């Protein structure tokens, strides 16, 4: 099938793109609401986009419906200029899904999800205590391609529980972290536990010497 963007609905494009750009990491993003309470919501339109300096990107769509208003996360980041990406692993997977419920104003997603705020080291926005890793970010730039926002954040500090770091690298012990990935919407995710494939990269010299893996 061919999906021509001009003649497709927004919904079709959403369904097809998220099914093809997958699996995606999941950022459980904490921000501060105007009243100082902690907001938390998951975003899988998310990745690192630069390392020197380290910059993360978040794609935050406008809310469905005619008004197309901004989601609280985008509003909070634009106002306060800070956010924290909490890494979604197996053990906070269901809590992450609770944070995506459209609760009425005044209801704390963290409380509903059984999660707790923990002070960050370099931003006023707390990280989530139950997350094994978190990236503290300051707003670098906002792009406005349509009704939503592309948020670029400079990473100021990275928190990782010691047991998930091999200090020899340092490397993340990814096989033990058990990160989750999002697939085609429809509530479909992948686990990474026991799912690793090892494929070392070859230099040209190794290739030329006939090495294959
Ligand atoms: C796993 C998962 C990933 C999501 N990814 C995105 C995303 O990348 N962009 C987006 O706009 N909404 C995404 N959503 C929906 C938001 O989390 C949802 O609209 C949330 O209620 C927004 O909360 P907020 O208004 O507090 O920002 C995702 C939901 C789930 C469950």
mmCIF file of C-alpha atoms and ligand atoms in Angstrom:
data_model
loop_
_atom_site.group_PDB
_atom_site.id
_atom_site.type_symbol
_atom_site.label_atom_id
_atom_site.label_comp_id
_atom_site.label_asym_id
_atom_site.label_seq_id
_atom_site.Cartn_x
_atom_site.Cartn_y
_atom_site.Cartn_z
ATOM 1 C CA UNK A 1 0.000 0.000 0.000
ATOM 2 C CA UNK A 2 1.077 3.549 -0.549
ATOM 3 C CA UNK A 3 0.072 6.240 1.933
ATOM 4 C CA UNK A 4 0.349 9.656 0.368
ATOM 5 C CA UNK A 5 0.467 12.131 3.246
ATOM 6 C CA UNK A 6 -1.526 14.821 1.409
ATOM 7 C CA UNK A 7 -4.513 12.521 0.867
ATOM 8 C CA UNK A 8 -4.333 10.613 4.181
ATOM 9 C CA UNK A 9 -6.022 11.522 7.439
ATOM 10 C CA UNK A 10 -3.980 12.551 10.456
ATOM 11 C CA UNK A 11 -5.165 9.403 12.232
ATOM 12 C CA UNK A 12 -3.953 7.151 9.376
ATOM 13 C CA UNK A 13 -0.537 8.798 9.373
ATOM 14 C CA UNK A 14 -0.309 8.427 13.152
ATOM 15 C CA UNK A 15 -1.215 4.720 12.983
ATOM 16 C CA UNK A 16 1.223 3.936 10.196
ATOM 17 C CA UNK A 17 4.162 6.013 11.448
ATOM 18 C CA UNK A 18 4.075 4.727 15.021
ATOM 19 C CA UNK A 19 3.835 1.162 13.710
ATOM 20 C CA UNK A 20 6.913 1.625 11.534
ATOM 21 C CA UNK A 21 9.142 3.761 13.755
ATOM 22 C CA UNK A 22 9.271 1.058 16.402
ATOM 23 C CA UNK A 23 10.221 -0.141 18.917
ATOM 24 C CA UNK A 24 10.549 3.237 20.600
ATOM 25 C CA UNK A 25 11.980 4.033 24.036
ATOM 26 C CA UNK A 26 9.497 5.482 26.499
ATOM 27 C CA UNK A 27 10.204 8.678 28.414
ATOM 28 C CA UNK A 28 8.103 9.196 31.525
ATOM 29 C CA UNK A 29 8.459 12.972 31.604
ATOM 30 C CA UNK A 30 8.116 14.858 34.867
ATOM 31 C CA UNK A 31 7.413 18.607 34.828
ATOM 32 C CA UNK A 32 6.143 21.184 37.302
ATOM 33 C CA UNK A 33 2.548 22.416 37.023
ATOM 34 C CA UNK A 34 1.920 26.149 37.642
ATOM 35 C CA UNK A 35 0.868 25.351 41.247
ATOM 36 C CA UNK A 36 4.170 23.552 41.873
ATOM 37 C CA UNK A 37 2.743 20.026 41.792
ATOM 38 C CA UNK A 38 4.519 17.342 39.754
ATOM 39 C CA UNK A 39 3.037 16.304 36.419
ATOM 40 C CA UNK A 40 4.090 13.005 34.824
ATOM 41 C CA UNK A 41 3.197 11.664 31.371
ATOM 42 C CA UNK A 42 4.724 9.110 28.970
ATOM 43 C CA UNK A 43 6.099 10.039 25.529
ATOM 44 C CA UNK A 44 7.488 7.568 22.999
ATOM 45 C CA UNK A 45 8.120 10.159 20.320
ATOM 46 C CA UNK A 46 11.461 10.455 22.055
ATOM 47 C CA UNK A 47 15.145 9.922 21.476
ATOM 48 C CA UNK A 48 18.582 11.467 21.912
ATOM 49 C CA UNK A 49 19.468 13.667 18.947
ATOM 50 C CA UNK A 50 22.902 14.996 19.821
ATOM 51 C CA UNK A 51 25.702 14.004 22.182
ATOM 52 C CA UNK A 52 28.077 16.955 21.972
ATOM 53 C CA UNK A 53 26.261 18.614 23.633
ATOM 54 C CA UNK A 54 23.740 15.979 24.758
ATOM 55 C CA UNK A 55 20.249 16.880 23.536
ATOM 56 C CA UNK A 56 17.008 14.881 23.789
ATOM 57 C CA UNK A 57 13.959 15.404 21.578
ATOM 58 C CA UNK A 58 10.295 14.947 22.536
ATOM 59 C CA UNK A 59 7.374 15.059 20.104
ATOM 60 C CA UNK A 60 4.304 16.337 21.914
ATOM 61 C CA UNK A 61 1.142 16.277 19.811
ATOM 62 C CA UNK A 62 -1.741 18.654 20.398
ATOM 63 C CA UNK A 63 -4.701 17.132 22.233
ATOM 64 C CA UNK A 64 -7.274 15.433 20.009
ATOM 65 C CA UNK A 65 -10.313 17.498 19.147
ATOM 66 C CA UNK A 66 -11.177 20.802 17.597
ATOM 67 C CA UNK A 67 -9.416 22.996 20.150
ATOM 68 C CA UNK A 68 -6.118 21.135 19.694
ATOM 69 C CA UNK A 69 -4.799 22.587 22.931
ATOM 70 C CA UNK A 70 -1.315 21.818 24.186
ATOM 71 C CA UNK A 71 -0.727 18.949 26.594
ATOM 72 C CA UNK A 72 0.288 19.968 30.115
ATOM 73 C CA UNK A 73 3.816 18.618 29.616
ATOM 74 C CA UNK A 74 4.453 20.962 26.674
ATOM 75 C CA UNK A 75 2.903 23.909 28.499
ATOM 76 C CA UNK A 76 4.937 23.235 31.635
ATOM 77 C CA UNK A 77 8.214 22.898 29.727
ATOM 78 C CA UNK A 78 7.599 26.120 27.806
ATOM 79 C CA UNK A 79 6.773 27.975 31.013
ATOM 80 C CA UNK A 80 9.351 26.569 33.436
ATOM 81 C CA UNK A 81 12.069 25.599 30.932
ATOM 82 C CA UNK A 82 12.881 22.292 32.613
ATOM 83 C CA UNK A 83 11.880 18.633 32.545
ATOM 84 C CA UNK A 84 13.136 15.219 33.604
ATOM 85 C CA UNK A 85 13.008 12.067 31.458
ATOM 86 C CA UNK A 86 12.495 9.036 33.695
ATOM 87 C CA UNK A 87 13.414 5.788 31.918
ATOM 88 C CA UNK A 88 10.522 3.305 31.682
ATOM 89 C CA UNK A 89 11.507 -0.214 32.707
ATOM 90 C CA UNK A 90 9.417 -3.342 33.382
ATOM 91 C CA UNK A 91 8.811 -2.554 37.025
ATOM 92 C CA UNK A 92 7.274 0.903 36.414
ATOM 93 C CA UNK A 93 5.559 -0.068 33.126
ATOM 94 C CA UNK A 94 2.033 -0.269 34.561
ATOM 95 C CA UNK A 95 2.537 2.880 36.630
ATOM 96 C CA UNK A 96 3.633 4.633 33.407
ATOM 97 C CA UNK A 97 0.293 3.695 31.836
ATOM 98 C CA UNK A 98 -1.601 5.179 34.796
ATOM 99 C CA UNK A 99 0.258 8.457 34.180
ATOM 100 C CA UNK A 100 -1.276 8.549 30.654
ATOM 101 C CA UNK A 101 -4.843 8.617 32.041
ATOM 102 C CA UNK A 102 -6.561 11.921 31.327
ATOM 103 C CA UNK A 103 -7.211 12.773 34.991
ATOM 104 C CA UNK A 104 -9.177 15.961 35.770
ATOM 105 C CA UNK A 105 -7.170 18.986 37.019
ATOM 106 C CA UNK A 106 -6.013 18.677 40.601
ATOM 107 C CA UNK A 107 -5.484 14.894 40.507
ATOM 108 C CA UNK A 108 -1.843 13.843 40.942
ATOM 109 C CA UNK A 109 -0.777 11.252 38.354
ATOM 110 C CA UNK A 110 2.150 10.252 40.575
ATOM 111 C CA UNK A 111 -0.158 9.517 43.504
ATOM 112 C CA UNK A 112 -2.594 7.565 41.313
ATOM 113 C CA UNK A 113 0.321 5.569 39.892
ATOM 114 C CA UNK A 114 1.909 4.893 43.290
ATOM 115 C CA UNK A 115 5.054 6.771 42.279
ATOM 116 C CA UNK A 116 7.017 9.316 44.324
ATOM 117 C CA UNK A 117 8.927 12.519 43.590
ATOM 118 C CA UNK A 118 12.624 12.682 44.430
ATOM 119 C CA UNK A 119 14.665 15.920 44.251
ATOM 120 C CA UNK A 120 16.780 16.273 41.104
ATOM 121 C CA UNK A 121 20.373 17.456 41.270
ATOM 122 C CA UNK A 122 20.384 20.278 38.703
ATOM 123 C CA UNK A 123 16.761 21.237 37.955
ATOM 124 C CA UNK A 124 13.814 22.212 40.150
ATOM 125 C CA UNK A 125 11.631 19.516 38.550
ATOM 126 C CA UNK A 126 11.807 16.325 40.626
ATOM 127 C CA UNK A 127 12.652 12.978 39.108
ATOM 128 C CA UNK A 128 10.662 9.839 39.930
ATOM 129 C CA UNK A 129 12.112 7.817 42.786
ATOM 130 C CA UNK A 130 11.006 4.452 41.383
ATOM 131 C CA UNK A 131 12.742 5.040 38.011
ATOM 132 C CA UNK A 132 16.194 3.429 37.900
ATOM 133 C CA UNK A 133 17.521 6.154 35.610
ATOM 134 C CA UNK A 134 16.614 9.755 34.839
ATOM 135 C CA UNK A 135 17.947 12.517 32.581
ATOM 136 C CA UNK A 136 17.592 16.060 33.911
ATOM 137 C CA UNK A 137 17.013 18.562 31.100
ATOM 138 C CA UNK A 138 16.814 22.289 30.440
ATOM 139 C CA UNK A 139 14.777 23.509 27.464
ATOM 140 C CA UNK A 140 17.126 24.171 24.534
ATOM 141 C CA UNK A 141 14.614 24.972 21.803
ATOM 142 C CA UNK A 142 10.965 24.492 20.910
ATOM 143 C CA UNK A 143 9.851 23.863 17.316
ATOM 144 C CA UNK A 144 6.246 24.328 16.264
ATOM 145 C CA UNK A 145 5.716 22.357 13.049
ATOM 146 C CA UNK A 146 1.896 22.349 13.412
ATOM 147 C CA UNK A 147 -0.358 22.317 16.438
ATOM 148 C CA UNK A 148 2.011 20.243 18.537
ATOM 149 C CA UNK A 149 5.550 20.872 19.721
ATOM 150 C CA UNK A 150 8.981 19.373 19.193
ATOM 151 C CA UNK A 151 10.871 19.996 22.413
ATOM 152 C CA UNK A 152 14.656 19.851 22.448
ATOM 153 C CA UNK A 153 16.222 19.609 25.884
ATOM 154 C CA UNK A 154 19.864 19.904 26.916
ATOM 155 C CA UNK A 155 20.804 17.148 29.327
ATOM 156 C CA UNK A 156 22.354 18.669 32.461
ATOM 157 C CA UNK A 157 22.727 15.587 34.639
ATOM 158 C CA UNK A 158 22.065 11.859 34.374
ATOM 159 C CA UNK A 159 21.087 9.745 37.349
ATOM 160 C CA UNK A 160 21.534 5.966 37.127
ATOM 161 C CA UNK A 161 21.352 3.519 40.032
ATOM 162 C CA UNK A 162 24.840 2.109 40.615
ATOM 163 C CA UNK A 163 23.725 -1.481 40.022
ATOM 164 C CA UNK A 164 22.939 -0.657 36.372
ATOM 165 C CA UNK A 165 26.356 0.839 35.583
ATOM 166 C CA UNK A 166 29.505 -1.068 34.704
ATOM 167 C CA UNK A 167 32.121 1.465 35.868
ATOM 168 C CA UNK A 168 34.747 -0.073 33.545
ATOM 169 C CA UNK A 169 33.142 1.675 30.530
ATOM 170 C CA UNK A 170 31.205 3.238 31.992
ATOM 171 C CA UNK A 171 28.448 1.221 30.279
ATOM 172 C CA UNK A 172 24.806 0.801 31.085
ATOM 173 C CA UNK A 173 24.062 -2.819 32.006
ATOM 174 C CA UNK A 174 21.216 -2.790 29.495
ATOM 175 C CA UNK A 175 20.448 -6.507 29.800
ATOM 176 C CA UNK A 176 19.669 -5.938 33.467
ATOM 177 C CA UNK A 177 17.810 -2.630 33.187
ATOM 178 C CA UNK A 178 14.813 -4.242 31.412
ATOM 179 C CA UNK A 179 13.722 -1.163 29.461
ATOM 180 C CA UNK A 180 10.352 -1.349 27.690
ATOM 181 C CA UNK A 181 9.609 -0.267 24.107
ATOM 182 C CA UNK A 182 6.395 0.924 22.496
ATOM 183 C CA UNK A 183 5.215 -0.604 19.224
ATOM 184 C CA UNK A 184 2.189 0.269 17.053
ATOM 185 C CA UNK A 185 -0.072 1.859 19.644
ATOM 186 C CA UNK A 186 -3.065 -0.453 20.349
ATOM 187 C CA UNK A 187 -1.477 -1.070 23.750
ATOM 188 C CA UNK A 188 1.428 -3.059 22.265
ATOM 189 C CA UNK A 189 4.879 -3.000 23.863
ATOM 190 C CA UNK A 190 8.062 -5.076 23.836
ATOM 191 C CA UNK A 191 10.143 -6.273 26.734
ATOM 192 C CA UNK A 192 13.927 -6.355 26.426
ATOM 193 C CA UNK A 193 14.489 -9.015 29.096
ATOM 194 C CA UNK A 194 16.221 -12.015 27.542
ATOM 195 C CA UNK A 195 15.835 -10.505 24.076
ATOM 196 C CA UNK A 196 19.354 -9.268 23.358
ATOM 197 C CA UNK A 197 21.256 -10.148 20.162
ATOM 198 C CA UNK A 198 25.001 -9.516 20.146
ATOM 199 C CA UNK A 199 26.491 -8.347 16.817
ATOM 200 C CA UNK A 200 29.932 -6.738 17.103
ATOM 201 C CA UNK A 201 30.751 -4.006 14.594
ATOM 202 C CA UNK A 202 33.612 -4.648 12.186
ATOM 203 C CA UNK A 203 36.373 -2.230 11.242
ATOM 204 C CA UNK A 204 37.303 -2.032 7.575
ATOM 205 C CA UNK A 205 40.582 -3.796 8.379
ATOM 206 C CA UNK A 206 38.657 -6.737 9.888
ATOM 207 C CA UNK A 207 36.301 -6.812 6.888
ATOM 208 C CA UNK A 208 39.211 -6.702 4.439
ATOM 209 C CA UNK A 209 40.900 -9.567 6.339
ATOM 210 C CA UNK A 210 37.810 -11.665 5.678
ATOM 211 C CA UNK A 211 36.330 -11.500 9.172
ATOM 212 C CA UNK A 212 32.567 -11.956 9.310
ATOM 213 C CA UNK A 213 30.223 -12.102 12.305
HETATM 214 C C1 LIG B 1 3.404 4.683 26.072
HETATM 215 C C2 LIG B 1 2.797 5.993 25.676
HETATM 216 C C3 LIG B 1 3.505 6.841 24.841
HETATM 217 C C4 LIG B 1 2.966 8.087 24.477
HETATM 218 N N1 LIG B 1 3.690 8.885 23.640
HETATM 219 C C5 LIG B 1 3.215 10.096 23.298
HETATM 220 C C6 LIG B 1 3.979 10.952 22.456
HETATM 221 O O1 LIG B 1 5.089 10.633 22.028
HETATM 222 N N2 LIG B 1 3.450 12.167 22.148
HETATM 223 C C7 LIG B 1 2.249 12.575 22.641
HETATM 224 O O2 LIG B 1 1.824 13.700 22.357
HETATM 225 N N3 LIG B 1 1.514 11.793 23.455
HETATM 226 C C8 LIG B 1 1.965 10.567 23.803
HETATM 227 N N4 LIG B 1 1.233 9.764 24.640
HETATM 228 C C9 LIG B 1 0.003 10.288 25.240
HETATM 229 C C10 LIG B 1 0.282 11.167 26.467
HETATM 230 O O3 LIG B 1 1.025 10.465 27.444
HETATM 231 C C11 LIG B 1 -1.071 11.618 27.074
HETATM 232 O O4 LIG B 1 -1.716 12.468 26.143
HETATM 233 C C12 LIG B 1 -0.930 12.318 28.421
HETATM 234 O O5 LIG B 1 -2.200 12.360 29.034
HETATM 235 C C13 LIG B 1 -0.398 13.730 28.331
HETATM 236 O O6 LIG B 1 -0.355 14.244 29.645
HETATM 237 P P1 LIG B 1 -0.090 15.773 29.990
HETATM 238 O O7 LIG B 1 -1.310 16.563 29.523
HETATM 239 O O8 LIG B 1 0.041 15.751 31.488
HETATM 240 O O9 LIG B 1 1.139 16.216 29.289
HETATM 241 C C14 LIG B 1 1.708 8.506 24.978
HETATM 242 C C15 LIG B 1 0.985 7.631 25.814
HETATM 243 C C16 LIG B 1 1.517 6.386 26.138
HETATM 244 C C17 LIG B 1 0.731 5.462 27.043
#
